[in-house]
Coordinates of C-alpha atoms in Angstrom, one line a residue:
X1 CA 25.0 25.6 10.6
X2 CA 25.5 22.6 13.0
X3 CA 21.8 21.7 12.8
X4 CA 21.8 22.2 9.0
X5 CA 24.9 20.0 8.6
X6 CA 23.3 17.3 10.8
X7 CA 20.1 17.3 8.8
X8 CA 22.0 17.1 5.5
X9 CA 24.2 14.3 6.9
X10 CA 21.1 12.5 8.2
X11 CA 19.4 12.7 4.8
X12 CA 22.4 11.4 3.0
X13 CA 22.8 8.6 5.5
X14 CA 19.2 7.6 5.1
X15 CA 19.4 7.5 1.3
X16 CA 22.8 5.6 1.3
X17 CA 21.7 3.0 3.9
X18 CA 18.3 2.5 2.1
X19 CA 20.0 2.0 -1.2
X20 CA 22.5 -0.5 0.4
X21 CA 19.6 -2.4 2.0
X22 CA 17.8 -2.8 -1.3
X23 CA 21.0 -3.9 -3.0
X24 CA 21.8 -6.6 -0.4
X25 CA 18.1 -7.6 -0.1
X26 CA 17.6 -6.6 3.6
X27 CA 14.6 -4.8 4.8
X28 CA 15.6 -1.1 5.0
X29 CA 14.0 -0.5 8.5
X30 CA 16.2 -3.1 10.1
X31 CA 19.5 -2.0 8.6
X32 CA 18.7 1.7 9.3
X33 CA 18.1 0.9 13.0
X34 CA 21.3 -1.1 13.2
X35 CA 23.3 1.6 11.6
X36 CA 21.7 4.2 13.9
X37 CA 22.7 2.2 17.0
X38 CA 26.3 1.9 15.7
X39 CA 26.4 5.6 14.8
X40 CA 25.2 6.7 18.2
X41 CA 28.5 5.3 19.7
X42 CA 30.7 6.8 17.0
X43 CA 33.3 9.3 18.4
X44 CA 32.2 12.9 18.0
X45 CA 28.6 12.0 17.3
X46 CA 26.2 14.4 19.1
X47 CA 23.4 13.0 21.3
X48 CA 20.2 12.9 19.3
X49 CA 17.1 13.2 21.6
X50 CA 13.9 12.4 19.7
X51 CA 11.4 14.8 21.2
X52 CA 7.8 13.7 21.4
X53 CA 6.6 16.9 19.8
X54 CA 8.8 16.5 16.7
X55 CA 7.3 13.0 16.1
X56 CA 3.7 13.6 17.0
X57 CA 3.4 17.0 15.2
X58 CA 6.2 16.9 12.6
X59 CA 6.4 13.3 11.4
X60 CA 3.1 11.5 12.4
X61 CA 0.6 13.6 10.5
X62 CA 2.3 13.5 7.1
X63 CA 3.1 9.7 7.5
X64 CA -0.5 9.0 8.4
X65 CA -1.9 11.1 5.5
X66 CA 0.4 9.6 3.0
X67 CA -0.8 6.1 3.9
X68 CA -4.5 7.2 4.2
X69 CA -4.8 8.8 0.7
X70 CA -3.5 5.5 -0.8
X71 CA -5.7 3.3 1.3
X72 CA -8.8 2.0 -0.4
X73 CA -11.9 3.1 1.5
X74 CA -13.8 0.2 -0.1
X75 CA -11.3 -2.3 1.2
X76 CA -11.1 -0.5 4.6
X77 CA -14.9 -0.8 4.9
X78 CA -14.9 -4.4 3.9
X79 CA -12.5 -5.3 6.7
X80 CA -13.8 -2.8 9.3
X81 CA -14.5 -5.4 12.0
X82 CA -11.0 -6.8 11.9
X83 CA -9.5 -3.3 11.7
X84 CA -11.5 -2.0 14.7
X85 CA -10.8 -5.1 16.8
X86 CA -7.1 -4.6 16.2
X87 CA -6.9 -0.8 16.4
X88 CA -9.1 -0.5 19.5
X89 CA -9.7 -3.8 21.1
X90 CA -6.1 -5.1 20.8
X91 CA -4.6 -1.8 21.9
X92 CA -6.7 -1.8 25.1
X93 CA -6.0 -5.5 25.7
X94 CA -2.3 -5.0 25.3
X95 CA -2.3 -1.8 27.5
X96 CA -4.0 -3.7 30.4
X97 CA -1.9 -6.9 30.0
X98 CA 1.5 -5.1 29.8
X99 CA 0.5 -2.7 32.5
X100 CA -0.2 -5.6 34.9
X101 CA 3.1 -7.3 33.9
X102 CA 5.2 -4.2 34.5
X103 CA 3.4 -3.4 37.8
X104 CA 4.4 -6.9 39.0
X105 CA 8.0 -6.8 37.7
X106 CA 9.0 -3.3 38.8
X107 CA 8.8 -2.8 42.5
X108 CA 7.0 0.4 43.7
X109 CA 5.7 1.5 40.3
X110 CA 2.2 2.7 40.4
X111 CA -0.7 1.5 38.2
X112 CA -0.9 4.8 36.2
X113 CA 2.7 4.6 35.1
X114 CA 2.4 0.8 34.4
X115 CA -0.7 1.4 32.2
X116 CA 1.1 4.3 30.6
X117 CA 4.0 2.1 29.4
X118 CA 1.4 -0.5 28.3
X119 CA -0.3 2.1 26.1
X120 CA 3.1 3.2 24.8
X121 CA 4.1 -0.3 23.5
X122 CA 0.6 -1.3 22.4
X123 CA 0.3 0.1 18.8
X124 CA 2.1 -1.6 16.0
X125 CA 3.7 0.8 13.5
X126 CA 2.2 1.6 10.1
X127 CA 5.5 2.1 8.3
X128 CA 7.3 -1.0 9.6
X129 CA 4.5 -3.6 9.1
X130 CA 3.3 -2.5 5.6
X131 CA 6.8 -1.8 4.3
X132 CA 7.9 -5.4 5.1
X133 CA 4.5 -6.9 4.2
X134 CA 4.5 -5.3 0.7
X135 CA 8.1 -6.1 0.2
X136 CA 7.6 -9.9 0.7
X137 CA 4.3 -9.9 -1.1
X138 CA 1.7 -10.8 1.6
X139 CA -1.9 -11.2 0.5
X140 CA -3.7 -7.9 0.0
X141 CA -6.3 -8.6 2.6
X142 CA -3.6 -8.9 5.3
X143 CA -1.9 -5.7 4.0
X144 CA -5.2 -3.9 4.0
X145 CA -5.9 -4.9 7.6
X146 CA -2.4 -4.0 8.7
X147 CA -2.7 -0.6 7.1
X148 CA -6.2 0.1 8.5
X149 CA -5.1 -1.0 12.0
X150 CA -2.0 1.2 12.0
X151 CA -4.0 4.2 10.8
X152 CA -6.3 4.1 13.9
X153 CA -4.4 2.3 16.7
X154 CA -2.1 5.3 17.4
X155 CA -5.2 7.3 18.4
X156 CA -6.4 4.6 20.8
X157 CA -2.9 4.3 22.3
X158 CA -2.4 8.1 22.7
X159 CA -5.8 8.5 24.3
X160 CA -5.0 5.6 26.7
X161 CA -1.6 7.1 27.5
X162 CA -3.0 10.6 28.3
X163 CA -5.7 9.0 30.5
X164 CA -3.1 7.0 32.4
X165 CA -0.9 10.0 32.9
X166 CA -3.9 12.1 34.1
X167 CA -4.9 9.3 36.4
X168 CA -1.5 9.6 38.1
X169 CA -2.4 13.0 39.4
X170 CA -6.1 12.7 40.0
X171 CA -8.7 10.0 40.4
X172 CA -10.4 9.2 37.2
X173 CA -13.5 7.1 37.0
X174 CA -14.3 4.5 34.3
X175 CA -17.1 6.8 33.1
X176 CA -14.6 9.6 32.6
X177 CA -12.3 7.3 30.6
X178 CA -15.1 6.3 28.3
X179 CA -16.1 9.9 27.9
X180 CA -12.5 10.8 27.0
X181 CA -12.5 8.1 24.3
X182 CA -15.8 9.3 22.8
X183 CA -14.7 12.9 22.7
X184 CA -11.4 12.1 21.1
X185 CA -12.9 9.8 18.5
X186 CA -16.0 11.7 17.7
X187 CA -14.2 15.1 17.6
X188 CA -11.5 13.6 15.4
X189 CA -14.1 12.3 13.0
X190 CA -15.9 15.6 12.9
X191 CA -12.8 17.7 12.3
X192 CA -11.5 15.3 9.6
X193 CA -14.9 15.3 7.8
X194 CA -15.2 19.0 8.1
X195 CA -11.8 19.6 6.6
X196 CA -12.6 17.1 3.8
X197 CA -15.7 19.1 2.9
X198 CA -13.7 22.4 2.8
X199 CA -10.9 21.0 0.7
X200 CA -13.3 19.2 -1.6
X201 CA -15.0 22.6 -2.3
X202 CA -11.7 24.3 -2.9
X203 CA -10.5 21.5 -5.3
X204 CA -13.6 21.9 -7.4
X205 CA -12.5 25.5 -8.1
X206 CA -8.7 24.8 -8.6
X207 CA -7.2 23.2 -11.7
X208 CA -3.6 24.3 -11.1
X209 CA -1.6 21.1 -10.0
X210 CA 0.9 23.2 -8.0
X211 CA -1.8 25.0 -6.0
X212 CA -3.7 21.7 -5.5
X213 CA -0.5 19.9 -4.2
X214 CA 0.3 22.8 -2.0
X215 CA -3.2 22.5 -0.4
X216 CA -2.5 18.8 0.0
X217 CA 0.7 19.5 2.0
X218 CA -1.2 21.7 4.5
X219 CA -4.1 19.2 5.1
X220 CA -2.5 16.7 7.5
X221 CA -1.0 19.4 9.8
X222 CA -4.2 21.5 9.7
X223 CA -6.3 18.4 10.6
X224 CA -4.0 17.3 13.4
X225 CA -3.7 20.8 15.0
X226 CA -7.4 21.7 14.7
X227 CA -8.4 18.4 16.4
X228 CA -5.8 18.6 19.2
X229 CA -6.9 22.2 19.9
X230 CA -10.4 21.0 20.9
X231 CA -8.9 18.0 22.7
X232 CA -10.0 15.5 20.1
X233 CA -7.8 12.9 18.4
X234 CA -5.5 14.5 15.8
X235 CA -4.6 11.1 14.5
X236 CA -8.3 10.2 13.7
X237 CA -8.8 13.6 12.1
X238 CA -5.8 13.1 9.7
X239 CA -6.9 9.6 8.8
X240 CA -10.6 10.5 8.1
X241 CA -9.5 13.5 5.9
X242 CA -6.9 11.4 4.1
X243 CA -9.3 8.4 3.5
X244 CA -12.1 10.6 2.1
X245 CA -9.9 12.9 0.0
X246 CA -8.1 9.9 -1.5
X247 CA -11.4 8.1 -2.2
X248 CA -12.9 11.2 -3.9
X249 CA -9.7 12.3 -5.7
X250 CA -10.8 10.9 -9.2
X251 CA -13.8 13.3 -9.2
X252 CA -12.4 16.3 -7.3
X253 CA -8.9 16.6 -8.9
X254 CA -7.6 17.0 -12.4
X255 CA -5.4 14.2 -13.8
X256 CA -2.3 16.3 -13.5
X257 CA -3.1 17.2 -9.9
X258 CA -3.6 13.5 -9.0
X259 CA -0.2 12.6 -10.6
X260 CA 1.6 15.4 -8.9
X261 CA 0.0 14.7 -5.5
X262 CA 0.7 11.0 -5.8
X263 CA 4.4 11.5 -6.6
X264 CA 4.9 14.2 -4.0
X265 CA 3.4 12.1 -1.2
X266 CA 5.3 9.0 -2.3
X267 CA 8.5 11.0 -2.0
X268 CA 7.6 12.5 1.4
X269 CA 6.7 9.1 2.8
X270 CA 9.8 7.5 1.5
X271 CA 12.1 10.1 3.1
X272 CA 10.2 10.3 6.4
X273 CA 9.6 6.5 6.8
X274 CA 13.3 5.7 6.4
X275 CA 14.4 8.7 8.5
X276 CA 12.4 7.6 11.6
X277 CA 14.1 4.2 11.7
X278 CA 17.6 5.8 11.7
X279 CA 16.4 8.2 14.4
X280 CA 15.2 5.3 16.5
X281 CA 18.7 3.7 16.4
X282 CA 20.4 7.0 17.2
X283 CA 18.6 7.0 20.6
X284 CA 20.5 3.9 21.8
X285 CA 23.6 5.4 23.5
X286 CA 22.0 8.0 25.8
X287 CA 19.1 5.6 26.7
X288 CA 21.6 3.0 27.9
X289 CA 23.6 5.6 29.8
X290 CA 20.5 6.8 31.6
X291 CA 19.5 3.3 32.5
X292 CA 23.0 2.7 33.9
X293 CA 22.1 5.3 36.7
X294 CA 18.9 3.5 37.6
X295 CA 18.2 2.2 41.1
X296 CA 17.1 -1.1 39.7
X297 CA 19.5 -4.0 39.2
X298 CA 20.7 -4.8 35.7
X299 CA 19.2 -8.2 36.0
X300 CA 15.7 -6.9 36.8
X301 CA 16.0 -4.3 34.0
X302 CA 16.9 -7.0 31.5
X303 CA 14.1 -9.2 32.8
X304 CA 11.4 -6.5 32.6
X305 CA 12.5 -5.5 29.1
X306 CA 12.5 -9.1 27.9
X307 CA 9.2 -9.9 29.5
X308 CA 7.5 -6.9 28.0
X309 CA 8.9 -7.8 24.5
X310 CA 7.6 -11.3 24.8
X311 CA 4.4 -10.0 26.3
X312 CA 3.5 -7.7 23.4
X313 CA 4.1 -10.6 20.9
X314 CA 2.1 -13.2 22.8
X315 CA -0.8 -10.9 23.6
X316 CA -1.2 -10.0 20.0
X317 CA -1.1 -13.6 18.9
X318 CA -3.7 -14.5 21.5
X319 CA -6.0 -11.6 20.5
X320 CA -5.9 -12.2 16.8
X321 CA -6.9 -15.9 17.1
X322 CA -9.6 -15.1 19.7
X323 CA -11.0 -12.3 17.5
X324 CA -10.9 -14.5 14.4
X325 CA -12.6 -17.6 15.7
X326 CA -15.0 -15.9 18.2
X327 CA -15.9 -12.5 16.7
X328 CA -14.9 -11.9 13.1
X329 CA -15.4 -15.3 11.3
X330 CA -14.2 -13.9 8.0
X331 CA -15.9 -14.6 4.7
X332 CA -14.2 -15.8 1.5
X333 CA -11.2 -13.8 0.2
X334 CA -11.8 -12.1 -3.1
X335 CA -8.3 -13.1 -4.3
X336 CA -8.8 -16.9 -3.9
X337 CA -12.5 -17.4 -3.3
X338 CA -11.7 -19.3 -0.1
X339 CA -12.0 -18.5 3.6
X340 CA -8.5 -17.4 4.7
X341 CA -6.8 -20.3 6.5
X342 CA -5.2 -20.1 9.9
X343 CA -1.7 -19.2 8.5
X344 CA -3.2 -15.9 7.4
X345 CA -4.2 -15.2 11.0
X346 CA -0.8 -16.3 12.3
X347 CA 1.0 -14.0 9.9
X348 CA -1.3 -11.1 10.8
X349 CA -0.5 -11.7 14.5
X350 CA 3.3 -11.9 13.8
X351 CA 3.3 -8.7 11.8
X352 CA 3.1 -6.6 14.9
X353 CA 6.3 -4.5 14.6
X354 CA 6.5 -1.4 16.7
X355 CA 8.0 1.9 15.5
X356 CA 8.6 5.5 16.1
X357 CA 5.3 6.4 17.6
X358 CA 6.0 3.9 20.5
X359 CA 9.3 5.6 21.2
X360 CA 7.9 9.1 20.8
X361 CA 4.9 8.3 23.1
X362 CA 7.3 7.1 25.8
X363 CA 8.8 10.6 26.0
X364 CA 5.3 12.0 26.9
X365 CA 5.6 10.2 30.3
X366 CA 6.3 12.9 32.9
X367 CA 10.0 13.4 33.8
X368 CA 9.3 12.9 37.5
X369 CA 7.7 9.4 37.0
X370 CA 9.5 6.8 39.0
X371 CA 11.9 4.6 36.9
X372 CA 11.2 6.7 33.8
X373 CA 14.5 5.8 32.3
X374 CA 13.6 2.1 32.5
X375 CA 10.2 2.7 30.9
X376 CA 12.0 4.5 28.0
X377 CA 14.4 1.5 27.6
X378 CA 11.3 -0.8 27.6
X379 CA 9.9 1.2 24.7
X380 CA 13.2 1.0 22.8
X381 CA 13.6 -2.7 23.5
X382 CA 10.1 -3.4 22.2
X383 CA 10.6 -1.3 19.0
X384 CA 14.0 -2.8 18.2
X385 CA 13.1 -6.3 19.3
X386 CA 9.9 -6.6 17.3
X387 CA 11.5 -5.1 14.2
X388 CA 14.4 -7.5 14.3
X389 CA 12.7 -10.7 15.6
X390 CA 9.4 -10.4 13.7
X391 CA 10.7 -8.3 10.8
X392 CA 13.5 -10.8 10.0
X393 CA 11.4 -13.9 10.4
X394 CA 8.2 -12.7 8.7
X395 CA 9.4 -13.5 5.2
X396 CA 10.6 -17.0 6.3
X397 CA 7.4 -17.7 8.1
X398 CA 5.3 -16.6 5.1
X399 CA 7.2 -19.0 2.9
X400 CA 7.1 -21.9 5.4
X401 CA 3.3 -21.4 5.9
X402 CA 2.8 -21.1 2.1
X403 CA 1.0 -17.8 2.4
X404 CA 0.5 -16.8 -1.2
X405 CA 1.6 -13.5 -2.8
X406 CA -0.8 -11.5 -4.9
X407 CA -1.0 -13.2 -8.3
X408 CA 0.2 -10.8 -11.1
X409 CA -1.7 -13.0 -13.7
X410 CA -5.0 -12.3 -11.8
X411 CA -4.1 -8.6 -11.7
X412 CA -3.4 -8.5 -15.4
X413 CA -6.7 -10.3 -16.2
X414 CA -8.6 -7.9 -13.9
X415 CA -6.9 -4.9 -15.5
X416 CA -7.8 -6.0 -19.0
X417 CA -11.4 -6.8 -18.1
X418 CA -11.8 -3.4 -16.4
X419 CA -10.4 -1.6 -19.5
X420 CA -12.7 -3.6 -21.8
X421 CA -15.8 -2.7 -19.7
X422 CA -14.7 1.0 -19.5
X423 CA -14.3 1.1 -23.3
X424 CA -17.7 -0.3 -23.8
X425 CA -19.2 2.5 -21.6
X426 CA -17.2 5.0 -23.5
X427 CA -18.4 3.9 -26.9
X428 CA -22.0 3.8 -25.6
X429 CA -21.5 7.5 -24.6
X430 CA -20.2 8.3 -28.1
X431 CA -23.2 6.7 -29.7
X432 CA -25.5 9.1 -27.8
X433 CA -23.5 12.2 -28.9
X434 CA -24.7 14.4 -31.8
X435 CA -21.8 15.1 -34.1
X436 CA -20.6 15.0 -37.7
X437 CA -17.4 13.1 -38.4
X438 CA -16.2 13.8 -42.0
X439 CA -12.6 13.2 -41.0
X440 CA -13.0 9.7 -39.4
X441 CA -12.1 10.8 -35.9
X442 CA -14.3 8.2 -34.2
X443 CA -12.6 5.4 -36.1
X444 CA -9.3 6.8 -35.0
X445 CA -10.5 6.9 -31.4
X446 CA -11.8 3.4 -31.7
X447 CA -8.4 2.2 -33.1
X448 CA -6.5 3.8 -30.2
X449 CA -8.8 2.4 -27.6
X450 CA -8.5 -1.1 -29.2
X451 CA -4.8 -0.9 -29.2
X452 CA -4.8 0.1 -25.5
X453 CA -7.1 -2.9 -24.7
X454 CA -5.1 -5.3 -26.8
X455 CA -1.9 -4.3 -25.0
X456 CA -3.6 -5.1 -21.7
X457 CA -4.7 -8.6 -22.9
X458 CA -1.2 -9.2 -24.3
X459 CA 0.3 -8.9 -20.8
X460 CA -1.4 -12.2 -20.0
X461 CA 0.8 -14.1 -22.6
X462 CA 3.0 -16.6 -20.9
X463 CA 5.2 -17.7 -23.8
X464 CA 8.5 -16.1 -22.8
X465 CA 10.3 -16.4 -26.2
X466 CA 7.5 -14.8 -28.2
X467 CA 7.5 -11.0 -28.6
X468 CA 4.0 -9.6 -28.5
X469 CA 3.0 -6.6 -30.7
X470 CA 2.9 -4.4 -27.6
X471 CA 6.4 -5.5 -26.6
X472 CA 7.7 -4.9 -30.2
X473 CA 5.9 -1.5 -30.1
X474 CA 7.6 -0.7 -26.8
X475 CA 11.0 -1.6 -28.1
X476 CA 10.6 0.4 -31.2
X477 CA 9.0 3.4 -29.5
X478 CA 11.7 3.6 -26.7
X479 CA 14.4 3.6 -29.4
X480 CA 12.6 6.4 -31.2
X481 CA 12.0 8.4 -27.9
X482 CA 15.7 8.2 -27.2
X483 CA 16.5 9.6 -30.6
X484 CA 13.8 12.2 -30.3
X485 CA 15.1 13.3 -27.0
X486 CA 18.6 13.5 -28.3
X487 CA 17.6 15.8 -31.1
X488 CA 15.5 18.0 -28.8
X489 CA 18.5 18.4 -26.5
X490 CA 20.7 19.4 -29.5
X491 CA 18.2 22.1 -30.4
X492 CA 18.0 23.2 -26.8
X493 CA 21.8 23.7 -26.8
X494 CA 21.6 25.9 -29.9
X495 CA 19.3 28.3 -28.1
X496 CA 17.0 28.8 -31.1
X497 CA 13.9 27.6 -29.3
X498 CA 12.4 29.0 -26.1
X499 CA 13.3 26.9 -23.1
X500 CA 9.7 26.7 -22.0
X501 CA 8.7 25.1 -25.3
X502 CA 11.6 22.6 -25.0
X503 CA 10.6 21.7 -21.4
X504 CA 7.0 21.1 -22.5
X505 CA 8.0 18.8 -25.3
X506 CA 10.5 16.9 -23.1
X507 CA 7.7 16.5 -20.5
X508 CA 5.4 15.0 -23.2
X509 CA 8.1 12.5 -24.1
X510 CA 8.8 11.6 -20.4
X511 CA 5.1 10.9 -19.8
X512 CA 4.9 8.6 -22.8
X513 CA 8.1 6.8 -21.8
X514 CA 6.9 6.3 -18.2
X515 CA 3.7 4.7 -19.4
X516 CA 5.7 2.3 -21.6
X517 CA 8.1 1.5 -18.8
X518 CA 5.2 0.8 -16.4
X519 CA 3.6 -1.6 -18.9
X520 CA 7.0 -3.3 -19.5
X521 CA 7.6 -3.9 -15.8
X522 CA 4.1 -5.3 -15.3
X523 CA 4.5 -7.7 -18.2
X524 CA 7.8 -9.0 -16.6
X525 CA 6.1 -9.7 -13.3
X526 CA 3.4 -11.9 -14.8
X527 CA 4.2 -15.6 -14.5
X528 CA 2.5 -18.9 -14.3
X529 CA 1.5 -19.5 -10.7
X530 CA -0.4 -22.2 -8.8
X531 CA -2.5 -20.0 -6.6
X532 CA -6.2 -21.0 -6.3
X533 CA -8.3 -18.4 -8.1
X534 CA -11.7 -16.9 -7.4
X535 CA -14.4 -17.6 -10.0
X536 CA -14.8 -13.8 -10.5
X537 CA -18.0 -12.1 -11.6
X538 CA -20.3 -14.8 -13.1
X539 CA -23.1 -14.6 -15.7
X540 CA -25.4 -17.3 -17.0
X541 CA -23.1 -17.9 -20.0
X542 CA -20.0 -18.3 -17.9
X543 CA -21.8 -20.6 -15.4
X544 CA -23.0 -22.7 -18.3
X545 CA -19.5 -23.0 -19.8
X546 CA -17.0 -24.1 -17.0
X547 CA -13.3 -24.4 -17.5
X548 CA -12.4 -27.1 -20.1
X549 CA -9.2 -28.8 -21.2
X550 CA -8.0 -26.8 -24.1
X551 CA -6.0 -28.0 -27.1
X552 CA -2.2 -28.4 -26.8
X553 CA 0.1 -26.9 -29.5
X554 CA -3.0 -25.6 -31.2
X555 CA -3.1 -23.5 -34.4
X556 CA -5.4 -20.9 -35.9
X557 CA -6.5 -22.5 -39.2
X558 CA -7.8 -19.3 -40.7
X559 CA -4.4 -17.6 -39.9
X560 CA -2.7 -20.4 -41.8
X561 CA -5.1 -19.9 -44.7
X562 CA -4.5 -16.2 -44.8
X563 CA -0.7 -16.5 -44.4
X564 CA -0.8 -14.3 -41.2
X565 CA 0.7 -15.0 -37.8
X566 CA -1.3 -15.1 -34.6
X567 CA -0.3 -13.6 -31.2
X568 CA -2.3 -15.8 -28.8
X569 CA -5.0 -18.5 -29.2
X570 CA -8.5 -18.7 -27.9
X571 CA -10.8 -21.7 -27.9
X572 CA -14.6 -21.6 -28.1
X573 CA -16.2 -23.6 -25.3
X574 CA -19.3 -24.2 -27.3
X575 CA -17.8 -26.0 -30.3
X576 CA -14.1 -26.2 -29.6
X577 CA -13.1 -23.9 -32.4
X578 CA -9.6 -22.4 -32.0
X579 CA -9.0 -18.8 -33.2
X580 CA -6.5 -16.0 -32.7
X581 CA -6.9 -13.2 -30.2
X582 CA -7.8 -9.6 -31.0
X583 CA -4.2 -8.5 -31.0
X584 CA -3.6 -10.8 -34.0
X585 CA -4.2 -9.4 -37.5
X586 CA -7.2 -11.6 -38.2
X587 CA -9.0 -11.4 -34.8
X588 CA -10.5 -14.8 -35.7
X589 CA -11.8 -15.7 -32.2
X590 CA -14.0 -12.6 -32.2
X591 CA -15.0 -13.2 -35.8
X592 CA -16.1 -16.7 -34.8
X593 CA -18.4 -15.3 -32.1
X594 CA -20.0 -12.9 -34.6
X595 CA -20.5 -15.7 -37.0
X596 CA -21.9 -18.3 -34.5
X597 CA -22.9 -16.2 -31.4
X598 CA -21.2 -18.8 -29.2
X599 CA -20.8 -16.7 -26.1
X600 CA -17.8 -18.0 -24.1
X601 CA -14.2 -18.6 -25.1
X602 CA -11.2 -19.7 -23.0
X603 CA -7.5 -18.9 -23.4
X604 CA -5.7 -21.7 -25.1
X605 CA -2.3 -20.4 -24.0
X606 CA -0.2 -22.5 -21.5
X607 CA -0.6 -21.5 -17.9
X608 CA -3.8 -19.5 -18.5
X609 CA -7.2 -20.6 -17.3
X610 CA -9.4 -17.6 -17.8
X611 CA -12.6 -17.4 -19.8
X612 CA -14.3 -14.5 -21.5
X613 CA -18.0 -13.8 -22.1
X614 CA -18.5 -11.8 -25.3
X615 CA -22.1 -10.9 -24.3
X616 CA -21.4 -9.3 -20.9
X617 CA -17.7 -8.5 -21.2
X618 CA -16.9 -10.5 -18.1
X619 CA -13.9 -12.8 -17.3
X620 CA -13.7 -15.8 -15.0

């Protein structure tokens, strides 16, 4: 009962502190650690010892898997050089650098123990870096690299740590170290790929979302345990399985299974991510008490902890700049069309916060290691120090260096273009089908698809005081859904309809309402921004019709003639004709193309600079 009470109290505390952090606009990881430290000194608070096995087997696999299934394999592959240089090269570089520093500062400590603590503090934390990076809106390329790095660097660090510990008891050659790395990495890849193949075959036979999600919950633990059993890297195994299953999910799973899996893993990640930071803070009291019994003087302990903290920050900054200008030489960013400037590299280097894996790995160091209590305090100092120093200053630095956030206008344009191209492929498939349609079903389908596409284009509108048809639809439909739900609940209370039927109907309303809510939130995020934009996919027509100055306060003459009202205006780049968009009743811009075959139009709305090719269904 005591353990159960503690777990419930821990969960409630995590949720309450996280909600408070969001309310006062403070990164939750930082507030959770601060509350944890304060709570560890509260009267009657039991000592909480974070065991390495709990983290490495209980917390790390699901956290890695939750991140891996959401990570784009395409983006991961596009940035693989940067990711590998950080997740392997930087970890080894930091391990050696910190090992040498600790060996010099702590008298009598052996090289194996020094390298062990170097490996412990080397890997940045997936949760801390990406949580803060996404919260402040860093460029997607930086977030992708941080995610990819954090998925693999734990494996490098843990292999380095085990090698250092083994070297403390026996002599290990450089060849044996290299062999250990190869076995760990290769074995992890093979186990992860093998599990992916097995689960992929199972998923082709399973359509029940509950069964599919249950399998998903088993995968990370199975991957980790199987790999560790053959002395391979459980971390790499989990990551490979998660990346491949996430990439293949659209063809292996049903839509319901994907929705269920996505929501379940988002919930699991939310709870575990925030719990680990509170647990880190709860270690403070007993760590400081153990260090108080150390043979080293307080001054030397403070000096070595501070030097290690500064060392991990400086070594990362040195490595990222060396890697960028000597090894990677990145190409143009897809979001801006430009080579990422040096502030991107600086922010990438500064986003090196450590987390729970660092603290858990420290507990793997043997109990009889000399000055072990100081090594544990070093790990705690690096975790807390990087989270507070770098975590608190990262938003300020991003603003000062003018590192742009992802542009919601670009996202809305890409979304609309993608839907338009998908619709074109869908209608081409319909034309190849053999069917009779006496009831006008195809026209109904075409109307629904058009309305979906129009809604996507309408999100680009930047006139705040104008309500688009989609926004009016959302307002009316949400009011109707509220009334419909109220009536269904009245009928449920009467007991005249089976509860299963009521639940099915309520679920249908919930799904529709959630889709409307998502569209509404996306529309609210779109704003006029001054971020330089990539040219996008080009065709001969778009290249021949560059961006032009559009009319100000334009009108659609044909709408005025017809007595109708337009939603948004478009201008032909061939002749300058202004017509209304397809969401408008007249659809006069498209009608102008059919009449003249002028291929490219440009938005004539304030703050919009995109062009559309009618022939190839491409935007720029």
